[in-house]
XYZ file of C-alpha atoms in Angstrom:
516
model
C 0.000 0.000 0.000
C 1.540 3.860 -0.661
C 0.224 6.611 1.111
C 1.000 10.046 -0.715
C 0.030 13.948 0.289
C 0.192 16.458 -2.063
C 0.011 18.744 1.163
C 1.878 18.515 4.047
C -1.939 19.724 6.279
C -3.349 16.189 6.173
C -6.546 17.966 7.090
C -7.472 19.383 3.429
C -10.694 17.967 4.083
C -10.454 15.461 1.248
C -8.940 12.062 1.212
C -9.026 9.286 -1.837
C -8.698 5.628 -1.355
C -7.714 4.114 -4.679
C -7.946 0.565 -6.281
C -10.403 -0.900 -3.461
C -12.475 -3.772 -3.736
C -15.839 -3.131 -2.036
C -17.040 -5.671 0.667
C -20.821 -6.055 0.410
C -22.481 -5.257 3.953
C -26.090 -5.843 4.251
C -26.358 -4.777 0.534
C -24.567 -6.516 -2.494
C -21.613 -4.429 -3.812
C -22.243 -2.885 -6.948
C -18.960 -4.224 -8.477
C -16.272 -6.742 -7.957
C -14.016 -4.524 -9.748
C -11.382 -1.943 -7.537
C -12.967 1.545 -7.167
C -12.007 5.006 -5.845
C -13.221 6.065 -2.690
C -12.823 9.668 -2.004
C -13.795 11.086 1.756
C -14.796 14.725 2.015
C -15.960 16.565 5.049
C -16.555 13.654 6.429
C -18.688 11.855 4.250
C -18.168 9.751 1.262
C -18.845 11.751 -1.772
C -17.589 9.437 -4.612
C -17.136 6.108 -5.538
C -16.227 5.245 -8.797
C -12.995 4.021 -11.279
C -10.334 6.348 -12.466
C -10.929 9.402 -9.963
C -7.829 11.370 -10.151
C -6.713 13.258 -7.034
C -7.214 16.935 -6.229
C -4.897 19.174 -5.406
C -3.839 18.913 -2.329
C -5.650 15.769 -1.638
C -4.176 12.998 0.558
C -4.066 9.873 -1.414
C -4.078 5.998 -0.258
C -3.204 3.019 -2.714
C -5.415 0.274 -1.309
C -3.868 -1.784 -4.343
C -6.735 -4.210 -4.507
C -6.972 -4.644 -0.806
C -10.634 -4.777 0.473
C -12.465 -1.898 1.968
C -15.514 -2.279 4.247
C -17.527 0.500 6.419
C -15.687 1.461 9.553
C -15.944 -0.983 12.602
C -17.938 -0.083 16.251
C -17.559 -1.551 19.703
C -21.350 -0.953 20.892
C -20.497 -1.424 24.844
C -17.458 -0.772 26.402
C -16.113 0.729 29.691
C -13.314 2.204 28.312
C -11.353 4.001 31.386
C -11.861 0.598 32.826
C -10.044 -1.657 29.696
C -6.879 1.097 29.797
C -6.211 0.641 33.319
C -6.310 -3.201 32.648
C -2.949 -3.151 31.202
C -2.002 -2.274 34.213
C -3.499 -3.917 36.618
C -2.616 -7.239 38.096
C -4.132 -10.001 36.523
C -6.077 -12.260 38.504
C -8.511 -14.500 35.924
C -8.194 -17.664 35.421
C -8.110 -18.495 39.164
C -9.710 -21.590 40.978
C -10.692 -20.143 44.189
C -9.619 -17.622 47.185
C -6.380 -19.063 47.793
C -4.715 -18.783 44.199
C -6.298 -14.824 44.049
C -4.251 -14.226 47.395
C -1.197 -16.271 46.364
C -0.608 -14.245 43.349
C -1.563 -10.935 45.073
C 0.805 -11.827 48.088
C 3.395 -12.331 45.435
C 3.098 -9.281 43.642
C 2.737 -7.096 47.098
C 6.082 -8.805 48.656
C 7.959 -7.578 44.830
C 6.950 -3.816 45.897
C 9.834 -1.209 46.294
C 9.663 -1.069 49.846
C 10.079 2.771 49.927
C 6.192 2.750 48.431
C 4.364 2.030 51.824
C 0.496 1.938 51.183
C 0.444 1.642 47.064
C -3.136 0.709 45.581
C -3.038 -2.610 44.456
C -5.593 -2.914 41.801
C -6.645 -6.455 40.169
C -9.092 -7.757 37.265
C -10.784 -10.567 36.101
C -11.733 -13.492 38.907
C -14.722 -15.088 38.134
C -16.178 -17.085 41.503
C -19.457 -18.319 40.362
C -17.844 -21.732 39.852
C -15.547 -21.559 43.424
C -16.738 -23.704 45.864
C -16.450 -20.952 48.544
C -16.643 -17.733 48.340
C -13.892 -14.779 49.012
C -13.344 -13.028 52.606
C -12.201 -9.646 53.757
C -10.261 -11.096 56.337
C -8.302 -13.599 54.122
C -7.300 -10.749 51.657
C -6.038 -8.628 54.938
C -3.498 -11.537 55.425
C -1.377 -10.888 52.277
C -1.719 -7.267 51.761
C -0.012 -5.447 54.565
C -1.234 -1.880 54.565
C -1.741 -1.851 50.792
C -5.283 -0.874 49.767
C -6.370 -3.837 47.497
C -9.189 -3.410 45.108
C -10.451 -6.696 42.908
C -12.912 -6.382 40.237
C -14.549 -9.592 38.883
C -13.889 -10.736 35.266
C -17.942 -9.466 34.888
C -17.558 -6.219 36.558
C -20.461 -7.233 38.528
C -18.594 -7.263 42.029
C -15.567 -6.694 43.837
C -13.345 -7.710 46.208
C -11.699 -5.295 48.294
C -9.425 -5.490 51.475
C -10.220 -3.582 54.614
C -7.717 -1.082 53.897
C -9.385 -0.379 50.332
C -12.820 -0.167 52.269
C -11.639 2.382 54.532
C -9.976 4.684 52.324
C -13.054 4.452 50.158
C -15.162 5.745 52.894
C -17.525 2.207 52.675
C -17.837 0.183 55.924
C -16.367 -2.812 56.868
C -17.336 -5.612 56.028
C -16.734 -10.152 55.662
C -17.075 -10.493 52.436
C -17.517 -8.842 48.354
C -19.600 -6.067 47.102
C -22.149 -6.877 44.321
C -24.233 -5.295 42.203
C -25.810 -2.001 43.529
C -23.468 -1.476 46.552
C -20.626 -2.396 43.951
C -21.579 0.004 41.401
C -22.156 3.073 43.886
C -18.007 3.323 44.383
C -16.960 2.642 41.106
C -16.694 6.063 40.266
C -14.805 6.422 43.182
C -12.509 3.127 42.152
C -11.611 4.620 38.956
C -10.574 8.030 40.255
C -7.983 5.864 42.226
C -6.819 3.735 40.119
C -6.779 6.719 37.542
C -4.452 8.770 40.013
C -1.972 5.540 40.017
C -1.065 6.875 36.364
C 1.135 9.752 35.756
C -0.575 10.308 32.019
C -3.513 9.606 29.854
C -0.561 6.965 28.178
C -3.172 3.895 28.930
C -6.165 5.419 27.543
C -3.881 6.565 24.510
C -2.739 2.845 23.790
C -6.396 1.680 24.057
C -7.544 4.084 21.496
C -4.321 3.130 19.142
C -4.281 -0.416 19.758
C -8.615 -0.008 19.030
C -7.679 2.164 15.331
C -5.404 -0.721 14.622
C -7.994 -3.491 14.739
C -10.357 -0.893 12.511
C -12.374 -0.196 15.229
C -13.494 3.775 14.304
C -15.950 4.233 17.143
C -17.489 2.697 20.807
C -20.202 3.532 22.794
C -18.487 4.209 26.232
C -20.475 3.275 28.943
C -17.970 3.913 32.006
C -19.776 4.790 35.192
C -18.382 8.521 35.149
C -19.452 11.892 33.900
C -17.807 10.565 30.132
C -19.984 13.790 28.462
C -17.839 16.045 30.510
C -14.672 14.094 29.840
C -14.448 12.997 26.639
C -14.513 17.108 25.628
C -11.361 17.347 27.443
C -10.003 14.249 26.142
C -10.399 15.622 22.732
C -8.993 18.643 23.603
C -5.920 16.865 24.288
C -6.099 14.994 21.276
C -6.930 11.786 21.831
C -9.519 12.108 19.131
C -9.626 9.295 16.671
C -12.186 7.649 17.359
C -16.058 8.855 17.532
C -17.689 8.484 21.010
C -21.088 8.079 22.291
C -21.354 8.456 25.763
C -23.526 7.121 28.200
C -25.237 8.742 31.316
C -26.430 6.382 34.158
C -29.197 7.992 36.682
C -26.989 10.279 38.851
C -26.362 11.982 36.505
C -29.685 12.248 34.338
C -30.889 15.257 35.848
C -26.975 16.985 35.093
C -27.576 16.270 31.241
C -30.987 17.046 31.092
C -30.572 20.665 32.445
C -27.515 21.036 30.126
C -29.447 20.460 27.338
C -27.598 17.485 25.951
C -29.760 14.974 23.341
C -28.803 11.445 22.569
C -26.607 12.638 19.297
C -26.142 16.110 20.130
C -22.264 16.861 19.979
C -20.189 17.594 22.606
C -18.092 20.566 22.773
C -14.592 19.653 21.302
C -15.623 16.604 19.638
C -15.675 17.907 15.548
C -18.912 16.204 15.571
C -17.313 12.639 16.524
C -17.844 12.767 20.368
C -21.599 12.966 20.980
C -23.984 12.478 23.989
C -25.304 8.759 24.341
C -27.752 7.158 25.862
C -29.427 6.731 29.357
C -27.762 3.791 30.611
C -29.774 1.589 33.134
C -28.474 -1.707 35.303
C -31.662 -3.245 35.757
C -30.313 -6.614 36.783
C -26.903 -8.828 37.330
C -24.621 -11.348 35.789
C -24.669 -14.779 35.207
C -21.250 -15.213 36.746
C -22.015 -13.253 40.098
C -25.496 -15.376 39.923
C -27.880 -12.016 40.072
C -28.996 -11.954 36.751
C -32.979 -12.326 36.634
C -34.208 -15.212 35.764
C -37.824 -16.377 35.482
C -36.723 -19.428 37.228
C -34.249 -20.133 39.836
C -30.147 -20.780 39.199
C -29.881 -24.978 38.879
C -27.108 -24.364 41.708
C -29.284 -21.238 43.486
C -30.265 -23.340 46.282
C -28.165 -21.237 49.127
C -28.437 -18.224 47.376
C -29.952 -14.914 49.053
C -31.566 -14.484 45.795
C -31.697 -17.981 43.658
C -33.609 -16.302 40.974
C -31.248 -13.247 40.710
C -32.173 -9.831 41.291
C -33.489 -6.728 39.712
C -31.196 -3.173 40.707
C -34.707 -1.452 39.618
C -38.431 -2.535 39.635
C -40.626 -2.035 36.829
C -42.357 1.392 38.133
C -38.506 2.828 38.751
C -37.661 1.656 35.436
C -40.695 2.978 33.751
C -40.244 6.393 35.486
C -36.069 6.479 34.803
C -37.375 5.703 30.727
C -39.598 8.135 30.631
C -38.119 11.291 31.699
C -35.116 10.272 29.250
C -38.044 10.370 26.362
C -39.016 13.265 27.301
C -35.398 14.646 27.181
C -34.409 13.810 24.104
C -32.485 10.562 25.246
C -32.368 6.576 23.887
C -32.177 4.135 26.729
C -29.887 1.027 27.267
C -31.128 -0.741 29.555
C -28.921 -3.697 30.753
C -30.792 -6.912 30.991
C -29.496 -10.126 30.955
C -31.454 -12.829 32.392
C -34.915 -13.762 30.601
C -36.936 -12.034 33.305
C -34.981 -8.705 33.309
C -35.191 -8.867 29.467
C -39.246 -9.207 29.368
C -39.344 -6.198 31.855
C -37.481 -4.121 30.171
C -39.544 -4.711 27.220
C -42.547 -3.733 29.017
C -40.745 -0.521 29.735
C -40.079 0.697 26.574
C -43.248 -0.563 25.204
C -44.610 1.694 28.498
C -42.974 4.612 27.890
C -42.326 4.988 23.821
C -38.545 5.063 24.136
C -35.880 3.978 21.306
C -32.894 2.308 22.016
C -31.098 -1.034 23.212
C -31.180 -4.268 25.281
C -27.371 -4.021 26.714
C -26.564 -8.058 26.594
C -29.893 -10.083 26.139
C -28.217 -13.253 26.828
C -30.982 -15.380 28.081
C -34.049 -14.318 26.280
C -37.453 -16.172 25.548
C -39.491 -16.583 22.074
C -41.873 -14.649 22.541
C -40.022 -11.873 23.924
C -37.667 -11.437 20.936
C -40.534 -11.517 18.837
C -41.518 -7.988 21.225
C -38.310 -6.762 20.398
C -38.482 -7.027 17.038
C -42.015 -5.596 17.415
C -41.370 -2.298 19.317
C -37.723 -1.873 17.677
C -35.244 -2.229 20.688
C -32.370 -3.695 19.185
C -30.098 -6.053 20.832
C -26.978 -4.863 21.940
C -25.120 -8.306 22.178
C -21.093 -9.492 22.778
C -20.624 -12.458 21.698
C -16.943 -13.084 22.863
C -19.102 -13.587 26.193
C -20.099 -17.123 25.218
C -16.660 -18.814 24.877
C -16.356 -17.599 29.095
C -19.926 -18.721 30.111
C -19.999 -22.189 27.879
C -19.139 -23.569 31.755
C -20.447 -21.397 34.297
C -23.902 -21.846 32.026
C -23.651 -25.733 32.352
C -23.520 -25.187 35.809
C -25.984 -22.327 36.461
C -28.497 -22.674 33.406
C -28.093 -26.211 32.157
C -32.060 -26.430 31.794
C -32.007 -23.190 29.542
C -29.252 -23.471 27.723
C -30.512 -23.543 24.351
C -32.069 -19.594 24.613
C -28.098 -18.113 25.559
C -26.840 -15.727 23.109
C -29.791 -16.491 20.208
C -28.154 -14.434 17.572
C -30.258 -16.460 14.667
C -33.365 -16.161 16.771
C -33.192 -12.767 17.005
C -32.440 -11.894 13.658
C -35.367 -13.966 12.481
C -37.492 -11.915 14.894
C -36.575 -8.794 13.277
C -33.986 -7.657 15.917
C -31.326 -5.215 15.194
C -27.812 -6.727 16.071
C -25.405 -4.852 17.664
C -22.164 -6.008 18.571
C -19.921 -4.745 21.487
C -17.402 -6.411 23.975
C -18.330 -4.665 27.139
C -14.818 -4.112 27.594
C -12.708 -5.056 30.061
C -15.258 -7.845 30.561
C -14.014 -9.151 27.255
C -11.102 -7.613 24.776
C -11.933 -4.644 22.417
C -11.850 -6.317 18.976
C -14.480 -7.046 16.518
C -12.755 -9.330 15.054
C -12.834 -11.692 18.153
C -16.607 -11.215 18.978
C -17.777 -11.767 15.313
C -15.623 -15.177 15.557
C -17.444 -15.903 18.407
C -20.660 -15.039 16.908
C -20.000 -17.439 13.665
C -18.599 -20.674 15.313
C -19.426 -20.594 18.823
C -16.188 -22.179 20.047
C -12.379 -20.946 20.469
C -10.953 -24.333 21.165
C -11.471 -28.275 20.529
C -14.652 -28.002 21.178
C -17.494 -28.356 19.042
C -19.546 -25.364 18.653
C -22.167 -24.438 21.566
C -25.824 -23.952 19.829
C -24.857 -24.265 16.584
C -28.221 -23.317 15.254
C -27.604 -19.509 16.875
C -24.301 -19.500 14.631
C -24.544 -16.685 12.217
C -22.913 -16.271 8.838
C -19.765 -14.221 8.780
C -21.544 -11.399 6.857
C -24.166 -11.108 9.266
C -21.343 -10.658 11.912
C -20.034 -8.301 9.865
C -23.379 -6.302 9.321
C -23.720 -6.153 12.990
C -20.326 -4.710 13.757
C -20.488 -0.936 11.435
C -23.198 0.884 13.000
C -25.838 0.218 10.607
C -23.527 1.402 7.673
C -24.117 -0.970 4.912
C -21.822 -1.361 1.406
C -19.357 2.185 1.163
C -21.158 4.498 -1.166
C -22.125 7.823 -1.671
C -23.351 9.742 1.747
C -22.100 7.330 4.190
C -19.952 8.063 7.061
C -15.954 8.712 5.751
C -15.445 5.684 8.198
C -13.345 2.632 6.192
C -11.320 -0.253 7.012
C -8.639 -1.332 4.347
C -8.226 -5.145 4.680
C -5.572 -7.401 2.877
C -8.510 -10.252 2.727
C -12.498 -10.367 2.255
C -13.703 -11.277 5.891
C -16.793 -12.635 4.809
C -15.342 -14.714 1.956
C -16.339 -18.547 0.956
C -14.618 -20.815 3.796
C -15.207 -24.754 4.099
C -16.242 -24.878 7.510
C -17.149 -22.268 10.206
C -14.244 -22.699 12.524
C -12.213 -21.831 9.273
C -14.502 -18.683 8.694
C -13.999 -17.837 12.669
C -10.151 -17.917 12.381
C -10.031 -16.163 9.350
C -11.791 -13.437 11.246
C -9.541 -13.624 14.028
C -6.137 -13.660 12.170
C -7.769 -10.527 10.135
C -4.808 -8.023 9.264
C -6.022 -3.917 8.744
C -4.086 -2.219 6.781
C -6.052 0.855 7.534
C -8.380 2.685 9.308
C -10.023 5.644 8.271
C -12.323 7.871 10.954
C -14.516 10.555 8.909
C -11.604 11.170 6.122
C -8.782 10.691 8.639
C -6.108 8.453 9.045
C -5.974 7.074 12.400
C -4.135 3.997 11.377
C -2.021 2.703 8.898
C 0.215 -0.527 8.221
C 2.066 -0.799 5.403
């Protein structure tokens, strides 16, 4: 590939992407031929052969490659996946005693001239231990280090009593979940945040993101993201569009500011925008409190063996409704069957567009609602090669209704894909995988009738931006291979996906990414 500028400003406001085969996305492409793509203010405004460049116009030589609409992460905490790449990794753990074994270990390698450093952790997952974690055992191997342990789900944490304490929560034996857990994230982050000396993390995030032709996310971090993502653009970390997401405390903030799902925000250039209202209406399958219209198979000692709703119908109803009336989508988080079929009766309630954040155990009859009232289904499919187990153990009778990604497309569902990041990595190209063969190992595929087709993957990974043509977004991904190309079997289609290489990515007419 050769990248030429007749200009040494890059920002002329035009850019032309020659000799690239179009990838059909939810339309046919019009040609298998190479094309010229040319980007201005913004937008596509030509696609054809033999455009020549204009002066001053920055040029790219896709030289046959393959060019498809740029690619969205629909649900990500994206403060939270930075900091992972620093934080101490703690997944893949058996029980209580291998979590305080490695964060003894990495406490006793501290300089000892750093008395008190936060020690922050990711990714345990104890729905399958067969006890469950203690203040008082984390004390043991963390000295006066604050220790603060978020679950692989983000659904609960773990925290030491120094952590507690300088968080200003009250002691107590064993993990937060759910509500309680939530209220001092933003709290969490803030700390963790001030262990960096720079925005360097988020920075990698957004490069390593541009690199896998990822040209926008949906940020749903539990912060005030619609006041920070301004000043994050202001400091030029900027290429990538943002939506972000409000939760409750801070409804009433946006509201009186005047800020509409779509509206831009103030240093954005029109790719930073306001969100939606975001809503955690019930748990996680791995911290058992999703809710379910029957009890967990293994619920039997559980305070809630059905899992539990964060808000009631007439709270949800009411939070819905005043976001309607602002100008603001909803996405409400739902993923067990009986969260999902209330929060359908919410929007059908109170008139309001917008999303199902997860919908992993859903019922018949309420996708064909969905589909019906047009909530689409914001769904990460990476999420089913970590529950395959806990699911056998928590949901073996309802198996067969996880992750029904041909059931809802046959009910007329939108498809959105995300990776609710850190929960699972930022890539596309690993969730639509997931979504076509249902298996990353040996293993033969889990529901195989809910395996999609890699196109349809595809579709539901751009946004809703079909084919590249005239007056779509200036949002393209150069790719040495088609990704939805004729493959024998589908675990050759899903590693095909994975191994995907982008050459480059392209955010409204800029380069954000490029590998030659």
């Amino acid at each position: 590939m050769m990248v030429e500028s007749k200009a040494a400003d890059a920002r002329s406001g035009s850019l032309l992407i020659s000799r690239a085969r179009l990838v059909s996305v939810g339309v046919p492409a019009p040609t298998d031929r190479p094309v010229d793509i040319r980007i201005a203010d913004g937008l596509v405004s030509e696609v054809a052969s033999g455009l020549r460049p204009l002066p001053g116009e920055q040029v790219i030589d896709a030289a046959d490659r393959w060019a498809i609409p740029g690619l969205w992460d629909h649900h990500v905490h994206m403060i939270q996946w930075s900091q992972t790449r620093s934080r101490l990794d703690v997944g893949g753990t058996d029980g209580p005693d291998a979590v305080t074994r490695i964060v003894g270990d990495h406490i006793a390698r501290l300089p000892a001239n750093r008395p008190g450093t936060v020690v922050s952790g990711y990714g345990f997952r104890s729905a399958t231990w067969s006890r469950q974690p203690t203040v008082a055992e984390l004390d043991r191997v963390s000295g006066d280090h604050p220790v603060v342990l978020t679950s692989g789900d983000g659904h609960n944490g773990w925290l030491n009593s120094a952590a507690l304490a300088l968080l200003g929560t009250p002691q107590r034996t064993g993990a937060l979940t759910e509500n309680e857990w939530f209220a001092l994230m933003p709290g969490i982050v803030e700390l963790t945040a001030g262990m960096q000396s720079d925005d360097r993390d988020l920075r990698a995030a957004v490069r390593d993101a541009s690199s896998r032709g990822v040209v926008g996310i949906v940020d749903f971090e539990l912060a005030r993201g619609y006041l920070d993502w301004p000043e994050r653009f202001a400091n030029g970390i900027d290429s990538l569009r943002v939506r972000s997401a409000v939760y409750p405390d801070g409804l009433e903030e946006v509201l009186a500011a005047g800020l509409r799902t779509g509206q831009p925000l103030p240093h954005g250039a029109g790719l930073a925008t306001m969100g939606p209202l975001k809503i955690i209406s019930d748990g996680s399958l791995n911290t058992r409190t999703a809710h379910c219209r029957e009890p967990y198979a293994d619920g039997g000692e559980l305070e809630h063996p059905s899992g539990q709703q964060n808000f009631d119908l007439t709270e949800r109803v009411s939070l819905l409704g005043h976001a309607h009336a602002g100008g603001l989508q909803a996405a409400v988080h739902a993923i067990g069957d009986a969260a999902v079929g209330i929060a359908l009766d919410a929007f059908a309630s109170t008139g309001v567009s917008g999303s199902v954040e997860h919908a992993q155990l859903t019922t018949r009859d309420d996708l064909t609602r969905m589909g019906r009232l047009g909530v689409r289904a914001s769904v990460q499919p990476a999420h089913l090669l970590d529950d395959r187990e806990v699911t056998a153990q928590c949901w073996p009778d309802r198996a067969d209704r996880c992750f029904a990604f041909v059931s809802m497309l046959s009910a007329g569902v939108g498809l959105r894909f995300g990776s609710d990041a850190p929960v699972a990595p930022l890539d596309p190209w690993l969730a639509m995988a997931a979504a076509v063969h249902r298996s990353a190992d040996e293993r033969d595929p889990w529901n195989p009738g809910e395996a999609i087709s890699a196109a349809e993957a595809l579709a539901a990974s751009t946004d809703g931006q079909t084919t590249l043509a005239v007056g779509g977004r200036g949002d393209v991904v150069v790719l040495d291979d088609n990704p939805v190309g004729r493959t024998r079997d589908t675990a050759t289609a899903a590693a095909r996906l994975r191994e995907r290489r982008v050459a480059a990515t392209i955010v409204a007419g800029r380069l954000s990414h490029i590998d030659l």
